[in-house]
Amino acid sequence: MSVQGNIMVTVRCITYNHAPYIRKCLEGFVMQKTSFRFEVVVHDDASTDGTADIVREIAAKYPDIITPILQQENQYSKGKGTLSRVLKPYMKGKYVAWCEGDDYWTDPHKLQKQVDFLEAHPDYVLCYSNAEVVDENNVPIFHNTTRRYSGNVSKQLIKKGNFVITASTCFRNLFSDWEKERATIPLKLYMGDKPMWLFYSTKGKFKYFSEKMVAYRVLTESASHSKDFNKILAFKDNGEKIALYFNERYGIGVPERTIRKDYAKGKARAAAKISRSVFSDYYKQLIRQYPEAILDPRLLTVAFLRIVVNKNV
């Protein structure tokens, strides 16, 4: 890393009880090969499992790169944007890369590739990439077939949900604008990334790199993954409200019926992971409300596997 000039990228890393994973995460940052200065701000939110000790250890080895913020009291639980306000003064870079403490980077040229693109294309506000999907032991668990998009992606984010892998992002530092926007949203946000990406999509284009630059870890319990179906429904309901809000706020133009139908299909697919009977109830409800959904090929496959074969999908 060049030691000359201003900081080009601030890497924002939020961690909480990630002791088994945080070392690999931090190693992915410090291995970056760049022609510009970057910094890594690691915020440990009063972990109870030794995460902070590992952060201290790595930060001591790379004091010119890593700035640790080690809380004694959990900030996220205070709500109302407390965590964002704590981090805002540290976001000094022209660009920001975001990676939470259980994910990690695998490409040592990730930042260089993304910054080079953003510098050359001022009409783009965000880059993101493909990712390996791994479990708690870094073992690949399935092939990621989610479709990704480049260009003007507001409609796709509304209709398809969050296809941007947060750990892979590098984006222009518009945090001040985002904080002002966030303060006006009349909703409790169960997620930090999707509403932010929706806001960014109204400011410019997104660039998708098909190469796998990072590893995204799926844990048994997290904000977006859970065995508790009620938690899954609450998360999806919140996503639907966010999509409806931004669609109206910025006049994105996706029909409300389309948004509600897409989220109803998502809930039915989530129900298929619970049991045959739960899926059957949601599937019947979906078809009654949106008869055209019976022709959805993805749902037809899920219905066959769950109802006929009774396979957990």
PDB file of C-alpha atoms in Angstrom:
ATOM      1  CA  MET A   1       0.000   0.000   0.000  1.00  0.00           C
ATOM      2  CA  SER A   2       1.240   3.437  -0.891  1.00  0.00           C
ATOM      3  CA  VAL A   3       1.892   5.592   2.175  1.00  0.00           C
ATOM      4  CA  GLN A   4       1.565   8.828   0.192  1.00  0.00           C
ATOM      5  CA  GLY A   5      -1.550  10.955  -0.266  1.00  0.00           C
ATOM      6  CA  ASN A   6      -4.958  11.069   1.307  1.00  0.00           C
ATOM      7  CA  ILE A   7      -6.931   8.004   2.286  1.00  0.00           C
ATOM      8  CA  MET A   8      -8.740   6.693  -0.779  1.00  0.00           C
ATOM      9  CA  VAL A   9     -10.805   3.946   0.898  1.00  0.00           C
ATOM     10  CA  THR A  10     -12.134   3.440   4.396  1.00  0.00           C
ATOM     11  CA  VAL A  11     -12.985  -0.192   5.067  1.00  0.00           C
ATOM     12  CA  ARG A  12     -15.862  -0.370   7.538  1.00  0.00           C
ATOM     13  CA  CYS A  13     -15.930  -3.582   9.576  1.00  0.00           C
ATOM     14  CA  ILE A  14     -18.600  -4.159  12.227  1.00  0.00           C
ATOM     15  CA  THR A  15     -18.113  -7.179  14.441  1.00  0.00           C
ATOM     16  CA  TYR A  16     -19.864  -8.772  17.389  1.00  0.00           C
ATOM     17  CA  ASN A  17     -19.036 -12.213  18.817  1.00  0.00           C
ATOM     18  CA  HIS A  18     -17.134 -13.230  15.696  1.00  0.00           C
ATOM     19  CA  ALA A  19     -14.136 -14.786  17.452  1.00  0.00           C
ATOM     20  CA  PRO A  20     -14.013 -17.860  15.151  1.00  0.00           C
ATOM     21  CA  TYR A  21     -14.075 -15.659  12.034  1.00  0.00           C
ATOM     22  CA  ILE A  22     -12.611 -12.199  12.672  1.00  0.00           C
ATOM     23  CA  ARG A  23      -8.953 -13.161  12.133  1.00  0.00           C
ATOM     24  CA  LYS A  24      -9.646 -14.387   8.598  1.00  0.00           C
ATOM     25  CA  CYS A  25     -11.690 -11.263   7.947  1.00  0.00           C
ATOM     26  CA  LEU A  26      -8.889  -8.913   9.019  1.00  0.00           C
ATOM     27  CA  GLU A  27      -6.289 -10.901   7.094  1.00  0.00           C
ATOM     28  CA  GLY A  28      -8.352 -10.335   3.944  1.00  0.00           C
ATOM     29  CA  PHE A  29      -8.059  -6.577   4.489  1.00  0.00           C
ATOM     30  CA  VAL A  30      -4.341  -6.311   5.188  1.00  0.00           C
ATOM     31  CA  MET A  31      -3.429  -8.499   2.186  1.00  0.00           C
ATOM     32  CA  GLN A  32      -4.847  -5.894  -0.223  1.00  0.00           C
ATOM     33  CA  LYS A  33      -2.358  -4.666  -2.824  1.00  0.00           C
ATOM     34  CA  THR A  34      -3.130  -1.082  -3.788  1.00  0.00           C
ATOM     35  CA  SER A  35      -1.489   1.996  -5.289  1.00  0.00           C
ATOM     36  CA  PHE A  36      -3.359   4.203  -2.805  1.00  0.00           C
ATOM     37  CA  ARG A  37      -3.813   4.543   0.940  1.00  0.00           C
ATOM     38  CA  PHE A  38      -6.650   2.737   2.649  1.00  0.00           C
ATOM     39  CA  GLU A  39      -7.645   2.342   6.269  1.00  0.00           C
ATOM     40  CA  VAL A  40      -9.657  -0.284   8.139  1.00  0.00           C
ATOM     41  CA  VAL A  41     -11.984   0.826  10.931  1.00  0.00           C
ATOM     42  CA  VAL A  42     -13.008  -2.161  13.056  1.00  0.00           C
ATOM     43  CA  HIS A  43     -15.873  -1.610  15.472  1.00  0.00           C
ATOM     44  CA  ASP A  44     -16.297  -4.337  18.092  1.00  0.00           C
ATOM     45  CA  ASP A  45     -19.653  -3.847  19.784  1.00  0.00           C
ATOM     46  CA  ALA A  46     -18.763  -5.179  23.264  1.00  0.00           C
ATOM     47  CA  SER A  47     -18.262  -8.801  22.226  1.00  0.00           C
ATOM     48  CA  THR A  48     -18.247 -11.398  24.986  1.00  0.00           C
ATOM     49  CA  ASP A  49     -16.306 -14.162  23.213  1.00  0.00           C
ATOM     50  CA  GLY A  50     -12.782 -12.771  22.813  1.00  0.00           C
ATOM     51  CA  THR A  51     -13.315 -11.019  19.485  1.00  0.00           C
ATOM     52  CA  ALA A  52     -11.874  -7.777  20.877  1.00  0.00           C
ATOM     53  CA  ASP A  53      -8.631  -9.519  21.896  1.00  0.00           C
ATOM     54  CA  ILE A  54      -8.085 -10.738  18.343  1.00  0.00           C
ATOM     55  CA  VAL A  55      -8.827  -7.270  16.961  1.00  0.00           C
ATOM     56  CA  ARG A  56      -6.262  -5.779  19.354  1.00  0.00           C
ATOM     57  CA  GLU A  57      -3.664  -8.338  18.307  1.00  0.00           C
ATOM     58  CA  ILE A  58      -4.048  -7.737  14.554  1.00  0.00           C
ATOM     59  CA  ALA A  59      -4.333  -3.960  14.985  1.00  0.00           C
ATOM     60  CA  ALA A  60      -1.029  -3.948  16.904  1.00  0.00           C
ATOM     61  CA  LYS A  61       0.653  -5.630  13.905  1.00  0.00           C
ATOM     62  CA  TYR A  62      -0.825  -3.185  11.395  1.00  0.00           C
ATOM     63  CA  PRO A  63      -1.238   0.141  13.234  1.00  0.00           C
ATOM     64  CA  ASP A  64      -0.971   2.147  10.004  1.00  0.00           C
ATOM     65  CA  ILE A  65      -3.938   0.291   8.528  1.00  0.00           C
ATOM     66  CA  ILE A  66      -6.288  -0.821  11.317  1.00  0.00           C
ATOM     67  CA  THR A  67      -8.070   1.505  13.725  1.00  0.00           C
ATOM     68  CA  PRO A  68      -9.892  -0.498  16.420  1.00  0.00           C
ATOM     69  CA  ILE A  69     -12.976   0.855  18.185  1.00  0.00           C
ATOM     70  CA  LEU A  70     -13.623  -1.436  21.139  1.00  0.00           C
ATOM     71  CA  GLN A  71     -16.854  -0.739  22.960  1.00  0.00           C
ATOM     72  CA  GLN A  72     -17.521  -1.586  26.589  1.00  0.00           C
ATOM     73  CA  GLU A  73     -21.277  -1.187  26.085  1.00  0.00           C
ATOM     74  CA  ASN A  74     -23.253  -2.523  23.118  1.00  0.00           C
ATOM     75  CA  GLN A  75     -24.191   0.350  20.806  1.00  0.00           C
ATOM     76  CA  TYR A  76     -26.434  -1.497  18.347  1.00  0.00           C
ATOM     77  CA  SER A  77     -28.944  -2.324  21.084  1.00  0.00           C
ATOM     78  CA  LYS A  78     -29.483   1.398  21.702  1.00  0.00           C
ATOM     79  CA  GLY A  79     -31.092   1.723  18.284  1.00  0.00           C
ATOM     80  CA  LYS A  80     -31.954   5.022  16.577  1.00  0.00           C
ATOM     81  CA  GLY A  81     -28.805   4.996  14.449  1.00  0.00           C
ATOM     82  CA  THR A  82     -26.433   5.053  17.427  1.00  0.00           C
ATOM     83  CA  LEU A  83     -23.937   2.723  15.750  1.00  0.00           C
ATOM     84  CA  SER A  84     -23.848   4.792  12.570  1.00  0.00           C
ATOM     85  CA  ARG A  85     -23.261   7.977  14.547  1.00  0.00           C
ATOM     86  CA  VAL A  86     -20.348   6.350  16.366  1.00  0.00           C
ATOM     87  CA  LEU A  87     -18.714   5.324  13.070  1.00  0.00           C
ATOM     88  CA  LYS A  88     -19.460   8.420  10.996  1.00  0.00           C
ATOM     89  CA  PRO A  89     -16.407  10.481  12.167  1.00  0.00           C
ATOM     90  CA  TYR A  90     -14.111   7.628  11.093  1.00  0.00           C
ATOM     91  CA  MET A  91     -15.400   7.428   7.514  1.00  0.00           C
ATOM     92  CA  LYS A  92     -12.651   9.572   5.946  1.00  0.00           C
ATOM     93  CA  GLY A  93     -12.089   7.872   2.602  1.00  0.00           C
ATOM     94  CA  LYS A  94     -13.322   9.048  -0.774  1.00  0.00           C
ATOM     95  CA  TYR A  95     -14.761   5.540  -1.032  1.00  0.00           C
ATOM     96  CA  VAL A  96     -16.066   3.084   1.544  1.00  0.00           C
ATOM     97  CA  ALA A  97     -15.849  -0.708   1.488  1.00  0.00           C
ATOM     98  CA  TRP A  98     -18.100  -2.640   3.855  1.00  0.00           C
ATOM     99  CA  CYS A  99     -17.425  -6.093   5.251  1.00  0.00           C
ATOM    100  CA  GLU A 100     -18.755  -7.510   8.510  1.00  0.00           C
ATOM    101  CA  GLY A 101     -16.581  -9.595  10.784  1.00  0.00           C
ATOM    102  CA  ASP A 102     -17.851 -13.040   9.792  1.00  0.00           C
ATOM    103  CA  ASP A 103     -17.218 -12.567   6.051  1.00  0.00           C
ATOM    104  CA  TYR A 104     -13.825 -12.210   4.353  1.00  0.00           C
ATOM    105  CA  TRP A 105     -12.093 -11.129   1.155  1.00  0.00           C
ATOM    106  CA  THR A 106     -10.321 -13.626  -1.083  1.00  0.00           C
ATOM    107  CA  ASP A 107      -8.940 -11.397  -3.865  1.00  0.00           C
ATOM    108  CA  PRO A 108      -5.877  -9.286  -2.888  1.00  0.00           C
ATOM    109  CA  HIS A 109      -6.700  -6.866  -5.723  1.00  0.00           C
ATOM    110  CA  LYS A 110     -10.362  -6.319  -4.787  1.00  0.00           C
ATOM    111  CA  LEU A 111     -10.014  -2.703  -3.708  1.00  0.00           C
ATOM    112  CA  GLN A 112      -7.703  -1.762  -6.581  1.00  0.00           C
ATOM    113  CA  LYS A 113     -10.078  -3.152  -9.226  1.00  0.00           C
ATOM    114  CA  GLN A 114     -13.121  -1.474  -7.746  1.00  0.00           C
ATOM    115  CA  VAL A 115     -11.507   1.912  -7.145  1.00  0.00           C
ATOM    116  CA  ASP A 116     -10.006   1.901 -10.647  1.00  0.00           C
ATOM    117  CA  PHE A 117     -13.498   1.383 -12.063  1.00  0.00           C
ATOM    118  CA  LEU A 118     -15.160   4.063  -9.923  1.00  0.00           C
ATOM    119  CA  GLU A 119     -12.421   6.579 -10.697  1.00  0.00           C
ATOM    120  CA  ALA A 120     -12.912   5.992 -14.422  1.00  0.00           C
ATOM    121  CA  HIS A 121     -16.735   6.020 -14.322  1.00  0.00           C
ATOM    122  CA  PRO A 122     -18.115   8.984 -12.344  1.00  0.00           C
ATOM    123  CA  ASP A 123     -21.713   8.015 -13.181  1.00  0.00           C
ATOM    124  CA  TYR A 124     -21.323   4.852 -11.077  1.00  0.00           C
ATOM    125  CA  VAL A 125     -21.721   5.051  -7.294  1.00  0.00           C
ATOM    126  CA  LEU A 126     -21.138   1.441  -6.222  1.00  0.00           C
ATOM    127  CA  CYS A 127     -19.250  -1.694  -7.209  1.00  0.00           C
ATOM    128  CA  TYR A 128     -19.932  -5.195  -5.932  1.00  0.00           C
ATOM    129  CA  SER A 129     -18.868  -8.694  -6.879  1.00  0.00           C
ATOM    130  CA  ASN A 130     -19.781 -12.336  -6.901  1.00  0.00           C
ATOM    131  CA  ALA A 131     -18.953 -14.393  -3.808  1.00  0.00           C
ATOM    132  CA  GLU A 132     -18.263 -17.864  -2.516  1.00  0.00           C
ATOM    133  CA  VAL A 133     -20.943 -18.941  -0.022  1.00  0.00           C
ATOM    134  CA  VAL A 134     -19.448 -20.767   2.956  1.00  0.00           C
ATOM    135  CA  ASP A 135     -20.511 -22.203   6.302  1.00  0.00           C
ATOM    136  CA  GLU A 136     -19.064 -21.713   9.787  1.00  0.00           C
ATOM    137  CA  ASN A 137     -16.013 -23.800   8.823  1.00  0.00           C
ATOM    138  CA  ASN A 138     -15.259 -21.989   5.526  1.00  0.00           C
ATOM    139  CA  VAL A 139     -16.653 -24.929   3.549  1.00  0.00           C
ATOM    140  CA  PRO A 140     -18.587 -23.973   0.378  1.00  0.00           C
ATOM    141  CA  ILE A 141     -22.215 -24.929   0.940  1.00  0.00           C
ATOM    142  CA  PHE A 142     -23.997 -24.224  -2.346  1.00  0.00           C
ATOM    143  CA  HIS A 143     -23.528 -22.629  -5.733  1.00  0.00           C
ATOM    144  CA  ASN A 144     -24.761 -19.059  -5.657  1.00  0.00           C
ATOM    145  CA  THR A 145     -27.182 -18.721  -8.594  1.00  0.00           C
ATOM    146  CA  THR A 146     -28.790 -15.408  -7.613  1.00  0.00           C
ATOM    147  CA  ARG A 147     -28.966 -13.079 -10.598  1.00  0.00           C
ATOM    148  CA  ARG A 148     -27.018  -9.813 -10.196  1.00  0.00           C
ATOM    149  CA  TYR A 149     -27.454  -6.543 -12.051  1.00  0.00           C
ATOM    150  CA  SER A 150     -25.381  -3.606 -13.328  1.00  0.00           C
ATOM    151  CA  GLY A 151     -26.432  -0.142 -14.421  1.00  0.00           C
ATOM    152  CA  ASN A 152     -29.562   1.532 -13.090  1.00  0.00           C
ATOM    153  CA  VAL A 153     -30.751  -1.049 -10.593  1.00  0.00           C
ATOM    154  CA  SER A 154     -33.480   0.683  -8.550  1.00  0.00           C
ATOM    155  CA  LYS A 155     -36.310  -1.350 -10.088  1.00  0.00           C
ATOM    156  CA  GLN A 156     -34.407  -4.609  -9.672  1.00  0.00           C
ATOM    157  CA  LEU A 157     -33.709  -3.856  -5.992  1.00  0.00           C
ATOM    158  CA  ILE A 158     -37.409  -3.175  -5.472  1.00  0.00           C
ATOM    159  CA  LYS A 159     -38.621  -6.267  -7.324  1.00  0.00           C
ATOM    160  CA  LYS A 160     -35.888  -8.829  -6.671  1.00  0.00           C
ATOM    161  CA  GLY A 161     -34.842  -7.965  -3.131  1.00  0.00           C
ATOM    162  CA  ASN A 162     -31.268  -7.436  -2.014  1.00  0.00           C
ATOM    163  CA  PHE A 163     -28.951  -9.086  -4.525  1.00  0.00           C
ATOM    164  CA  VAL A 164     -25.946  -6.923  -3.521  1.00  0.00           C
ATOM    165  CA  ILE A 165     -23.450  -8.862  -1.390  1.00  0.00           C
ATOM    166  CA  THR A 166     -22.487  -6.364   1.286  1.00  0.00           C
ATOM    167  CA  ALA A 167     -19.035  -7.873   1.905  1.00  0.00           C
ATOM    168  CA  SER A 168     -18.147  -7.287  -1.745  1.00  0.00           C
ATOM    169  CA  THR A 169     -19.057  -3.611  -1.969  1.00  0.00           C
ATOM    170  CA  CYS A 170     -16.993  -0.488  -2.565  1.00  0.00           C
ATOM    171  CA  PHE A 171     -18.941   2.745  -2.969  1.00  0.00           C
ATOM    172  CA  ARG A 172     -18.679   6.509  -2.974  1.00  0.00           C
ATOM    173  CA  ASN A 173     -18.715   8.067   0.470  1.00  0.00           C
ATOM    174  CA  LEU A 174     -22.221   9.522   0.632  1.00  0.00           C
ATOM    175  CA  PHE A 175     -22.729   8.705   4.295  1.00  0.00           C
ATOM    176  CA  SER A 176     -23.766  12.243   5.244  1.00  0.00           C
ATOM    177  CA  ASP A 177     -26.495  12.204   2.608  1.00  0.00           C
ATOM    178  CA  TRP A 178     -27.567   8.715   3.652  1.00  0.00           C
ATOM    179  CA  GLU A 179     -27.803   9.670   7.324  1.00  0.00           C
ATOM    180  CA  LYS A 180     -30.102  12.577   6.460  1.00  0.00           C
ATOM    181  CA  GLU A 181     -32.253  10.267   4.357  1.00  0.00           C
ATOM    182  CA  ARG A 182     -32.331   7.563   6.998  1.00  0.00           C
ATOM    183  CA  ALA A 183     -33.564  10.018   9.639  1.00  0.00           C
ATOM    184  CA  THR A 184     -36.672  10.675   7.514  1.00  0.00           C
ATOM    185  CA  ILE A 185     -37.652   7.031   6.930  1.00  0.00           C
ATOM    186  CA  PRO A 186     -40.832   6.346   8.955  1.00  0.00           C
ATOM    187  CA  LEU A 187     -39.982   2.685   9.462  1.00  0.00           C
ATOM    188  CA  LYS A 188     -37.969   0.564  11.835  1.00  0.00           C
ATOM    189  CA  LEU A 189     -35.170  -0.913   9.731  1.00  0.00           C
ATOM    190  CA  TYR A 190     -34.424  -4.586  10.407  1.00  0.00           C
ATOM    191  CA  MET A 191     -31.514  -4.436   7.964  1.00  0.00           C
ATOM    192  CA  GLY A 192     -28.753  -1.908   7.404  1.00  0.00           C
ATOM    193  CA  ASP A 193     -27.791  -2.674   3.831  1.00  0.00           C
ATOM    194  CA  LYS A 194     -30.891  -2.945   1.620  1.00  0.00           C
ATOM    195  CA  PRO A 195     -32.325   0.531   2.357  1.00  0.00           C
ATOM    196  CA  MET A 196     -28.859   2.010   1.907  1.00  0.00           C
ATOM    197  CA  TRP A 197     -28.429   0.320  -1.486  1.00  0.00           C
ATOM    198  CA  LEU A 198     -31.874   1.565  -2.528  1.00  0.00           C
ATOM    199  CA  PHE A 199     -30.840   5.094  -1.606  1.00  0.00           C
ATOM    200  CA  TYR A 200     -27.517   4.752  -3.466  1.00  0.00           C
ATOM    201  CA  SER A 201     -29.308   3.407  -6.541  1.00  0.00           C
ATOM    202  CA  THR A 202     -31.129   6.734  -6.838  1.00  0.00           C
ATOM    203  CA  LYS A 203     -27.752   8.520  -6.991  1.00  0.00           C
ATOM    204  CA  GLY A 204     -26.076   6.584  -9.798  1.00  0.00           C
ATOM    205  CA  LYS A 205     -25.312   3.241 -11.409  1.00  0.00           C
ATOM    206  CA  PHE A 206     -24.031  -0.013  -9.885  1.00  0.00           C
ATOM    207  CA  LYS A 207     -21.262  -2.172 -11.364  1.00  0.00           C
ATOM    208  CA  TYR A 208     -21.275  -5.949 -10.876  1.00  0.00           C
ATOM    209  CA  PHE A 209     -18.013  -7.933 -11.145  1.00  0.00           C
ATOM    210  CA  SER A 210     -18.798 -11.574 -11.926  1.00  0.00           C
ATOM    211  CA  GLU A 211     -15.528 -12.822 -10.441  1.00  0.00           C
ATOM    212  CA  LYS A 212     -15.613 -14.054  -6.851  1.00  0.00           C
ATOM    213  CA  MET A 213     -13.694 -11.530  -4.754  1.00  0.00           C
ATOM    214  CA  VAL A 214     -15.072 -12.424  -1.327  1.00  0.00           C
ATOM    215  CA  ALA A 215     -16.585 -15.178   0.789  1.00  0.00           C
ATOM    216  CA  TYR A 216     -20.032 -14.660   2.282  1.00  0.00           C
ATOM    217  CA  ARG A 217     -20.736 -16.734   5.366  1.00  0.00           C
ATOM    218  CA  VAL A 218     -24.187 -18.167   6.112  1.00  0.00           C
ATOM    219  CA  LEU A 219     -24.657 -18.740   9.833  1.00  0.00           C
ATOM    220  CA  THR A 220     -27.416 -20.758  11.468  1.00  0.00           C
ATOM    221  CA  GLU A 221     -28.785 -17.644  13.164  1.00  0.00           C
ATOM    222  CA  SER A 222     -28.430 -14.111  11.804  1.00  0.00           C
ATOM    223  CA  ALA A 223     -30.622 -11.188  10.803  1.00  0.00           C
ATOM    224  CA  SER A 224     -31.371 -12.712   7.405  1.00  0.00           C
ATOM    225  CA  HIS A 225     -31.135 -16.439   8.238  1.00  0.00           C
ATOM    226  CA  SER A 226     -32.951 -18.203  11.038  1.00  0.00           C
ATOM    227  CA  LYS A 227     -34.701 -21.434  11.963  1.00  0.00           C
ATOM    228  CA  ASP A 228     -37.417 -19.333  13.589  1.00  0.00           C
ATOM    229  CA  PHE A 229     -40.076 -18.824  10.908  1.00  0.00           C
ATOM    230  CA  ASN A 230     -41.537 -15.846  12.760  1.00  0.00           C
ATOM    231  CA  LYS A 231     -38.165 -14.083  12.538  1.00  0.00           C
ATOM    232  CA  ILE A 232     -37.966 -14.859   8.825  1.00  0.00           C
ATOM    233  CA  LEU A 233     -41.448 -13.435   8.247  1.00  0.00           C
ATOM    234  CA  ALA A 234     -40.673 -10.299  10.258  1.00  0.00           C
ATOM    235  CA  PHE A 235     -37.502  -9.757   8.194  1.00  0.00           C
ATOM    236  CA  LYS A 236     -39.361 -10.227   4.901  1.00  0.00           C
ATOM    237  CA  ASP A 237     -42.267  -8.034   6.003  1.00  0.00           C
ATOM    238  CA  ASN A 238     -39.799  -5.270   6.819  1.00  0.00           C
ATOM    239  CA  GLY A 239     -38.139  -5.684   3.422  1.00  0.00           C
ATOM    240  CA  GLU A 240     -41.529  -5.341   1.737  1.00  0.00           C
ATOM    241  CA  LYS A 241     -42.308  -2.126   3.630  1.00  0.00           C
ATOM    242  CA  ILE A 242     -38.903  -0.697   2.720  1.00  0.00           C
ATOM    243  CA  ALA A 243     -39.447  -1.541  -0.967  1.00  0.00           C
ATOM    244  CA  LEU A 244     -42.902   0.066  -0.969  1.00  0.00           C
ATOM    245  CA  TYR A 245     -41.548   3.169   0.771  1.00  0.00           C
ATOM    246  CA  PHE A 246     -38.620   3.774  -1.602  1.00  0.00           C
ATOM    247  CA  ASN A 247     -40.752   2.960  -4.643  1.00  0.00           C
ATOM    248  CA  GLU A 248     -43.158   5.739  -3.714  1.00  0.00           C
ATOM    249  CA  ARG A 249     -40.543   8.124  -2.279  1.00  0.00           C
ATOM    250  CA  TYR A 250     -38.479   8.205  -5.470  1.00  0.00           C
ATOM    251  CA  GLY A 251     -41.177   7.428  -8.015  1.00  0.00           C
ATOM    252  CA  ILE A 252     -39.350   4.297  -9.165  1.00  0.00           C
ATOM    253  CA  GLY A 253     -42.493   3.069 -10.885  1.00  0.00           C
ATOM    254  CA  VAL A 254     -42.853  -0.579  -9.902  1.00  0.00           C
ATOM    255  CA  PRO A 255     -46.583  -1.458  -9.520  1.00  0.00           C
ATOM    256  CA  GLU A 256     -47.508  -2.008  -5.869  1.00  0.00           C
ATOM    257  CA  ARG A 257     -49.181  -5.318  -6.780  1.00  0.00           C
ATOM    258  CA  THR A 258     -45.906  -6.561  -8.277  1.00  0.00           C
ATOM    259  CA  ILE A 259     -43.980  -5.721  -5.109  1.00  0.00           C
ATOM    260  CA  ARG A 260     -46.517  -7.418  -2.842  1.00  0.00           C
ATOM    261  CA  LYS A 261     -46.694 -10.477  -5.110  1.00  0.00           C
ATOM    262  CA  ASP A 262     -42.905 -10.870  -5.221  1.00  0.00           C
ATOM    263  CA  TYR A 263     -42.668 -10.724  -1.439  1.00  0.00           C
ATOM    264  CA  ALA A 264     -45.568 -13.151  -1.062  1.00  0.00           C
ATOM    265  CA  LYS A 265     -43.651 -15.586  -3.282  1.00  0.00           C
ATOM    266  CA  GLY A 266     -40.571 -15.083  -1.128  1.00  0.00           C
ATOM    267  CA  LYS A 267     -42.551 -15.929   2.017  1.00  0.00           C
ATOM    268  CA  ALA A 268     -43.913 -19.079   0.364  1.00  0.00           C
ATOM    269  CA  ARG A 269     -40.387 -20.197  -0.575  1.00  0.00           C
ATOM    270  CA  ALA A 270     -39.262 -19.528   2.999  1.00  0.00           C
ATOM    271  CA  ALA A 271     -42.205 -21.590   4.284  1.00  0.00           C
ATOM    272  CA  ALA A 272     -40.977 -24.537   2.197  1.00  0.00           C
ATOM    273  CA  LYS A 273     -37.936 -24.763   4.466  1.00  0.00           C
ATOM    274  CA  ILE A 274     -40.198 -25.295   7.485  1.00  0.00           C
ATOM    275  CA  SER A 275     -42.578 -28.123   6.543  1.00  0.00           C
ATOM    276  CA  ARG A 276     -44.924 -29.430   3.876  1.00  0.00           C
ATOM    277  CA  SER A 277     -48.032 -28.226   5.732  1.00  0.00           C
ATOM    278  CA  VAL A 278     -46.690 -24.710   6.365  1.00  0.00           C
ATOM    279  CA  PHE A 279     -45.672 -24.380   2.720  1.00  0.00           C
ATOM    280  CA  SER A 280     -49.056 -25.685   1.524  1.00  0.00           C
ATOM    281  CA  ASP A 281     -50.876 -23.041   3.549  1.00  0.00           C
ATOM    282  CA  TYR A 282     -48.727 -20.190   2.180  1.00  0.00           C
ATOM    283  CA  TYR A 283     -48.779 -21.560  -1.355  1.00  0.00           C
ATOM    284  CA  LYS A 284     -52.590 -21.801  -1.410  1.00  0.00           C
ATOM    285  CA  GLN A 285     -52.877 -18.302   0.022  1.00  0.00           C
ATOM    286  CA  LEU A 286     -50.473 -17.001  -2.623  1.00  0.00           C
ATOM    287  CA  ILE A 287     -52.370 -18.604  -5.519  1.00  0.00           C
ATOM    288  CA  ARG A 288     -55.729 -17.331  -4.253  1.00  0.00           C
ATOM    289  CA  GLN A 289     -54.391 -13.782  -4.107  1.00  0.00           C
ATOM    290  CA  TYR A 290     -52.162 -13.922  -7.206  1.00  0.00           C
ATOM    291  CA  PRO A 291     -53.430 -16.708  -9.533  1.00  0.00           C
ATOM    292  CA  GLU A 292     -50.705 -15.967 -12.112  1.00  0.00           C
ATOM    293  CA  ALA A 293     -48.057 -17.045  -9.587  1.00  0.00           C
ATOM    294  CA  ILE A 294     -48.959 -20.676 -10.276  1.00  0.00           C
ATOM    295  CA  LEU A 295     -46.954 -20.375 -13.516  1.00  0.00           C
ATOM    296  CA  ASP A 296     -43.785 -19.227 -11.746  1.00  0.00           C
ATOM    297  CA  PRO A 297     -41.202 -21.932 -12.658  1.00  0.00           C
ATOM    298  CA  ARG A 298     -39.186 -21.504  -9.468  1.00  0.00           C
ATOM    299  CA  LEU A 299     -42.277 -21.887  -7.284  1.00  0.00           C
ATOM    300  CA  LEU A 300     -43.468 -24.867  -9.320  1.00  0.00           C
ATOM    301  CA  THR A 301     -40.166 -26.600  -8.613  1.00  0.00           C
ATOM    302  CA  VAL A 302     -40.388 -25.769  -4.910  1.00  0.00           C
ATOM    303  CA  ALA A 303     -44.003 -26.988  -4.793  1.00  0.00           C
ATOM    304  CA  PHE A 304     -43.111 -30.294  -6.436  1.00  0.00           C
ATOM    305  CA  LEU A 305     -40.170 -30.932  -4.124  1.00  0.00           C
ATOM    306  CA  ARG A 306     -41.994 -29.898  -0.950  1.00  0.00           C
ATOM    307  CA  ILE A 307     -45.511 -31.274  -1.571  1.00  0.00           C
ATOM    308  CA  VAL A 308     -44.927 -34.285  -3.808  1.00  0.00           C
ATOM    309  CA  VAL A 309     -41.450 -35.431  -2.709  1.00  0.00           C
ATOM    310  CA  ASN A 310     -41.651 -33.751   0.735  1.00  0.00           C
ATOM    311  CA  LYS A 311     -38.041 -32.644   0.459  1.00  0.00           C
ATOM    312  CA  ASN A 312     -36.681 -29.789   2.545  1.00  0.00           C
ATOM    313  CA  VAL A 313     -35.695 -27.146  -0.019  1.00  0.00           C
TER     314      VAL A 313
END
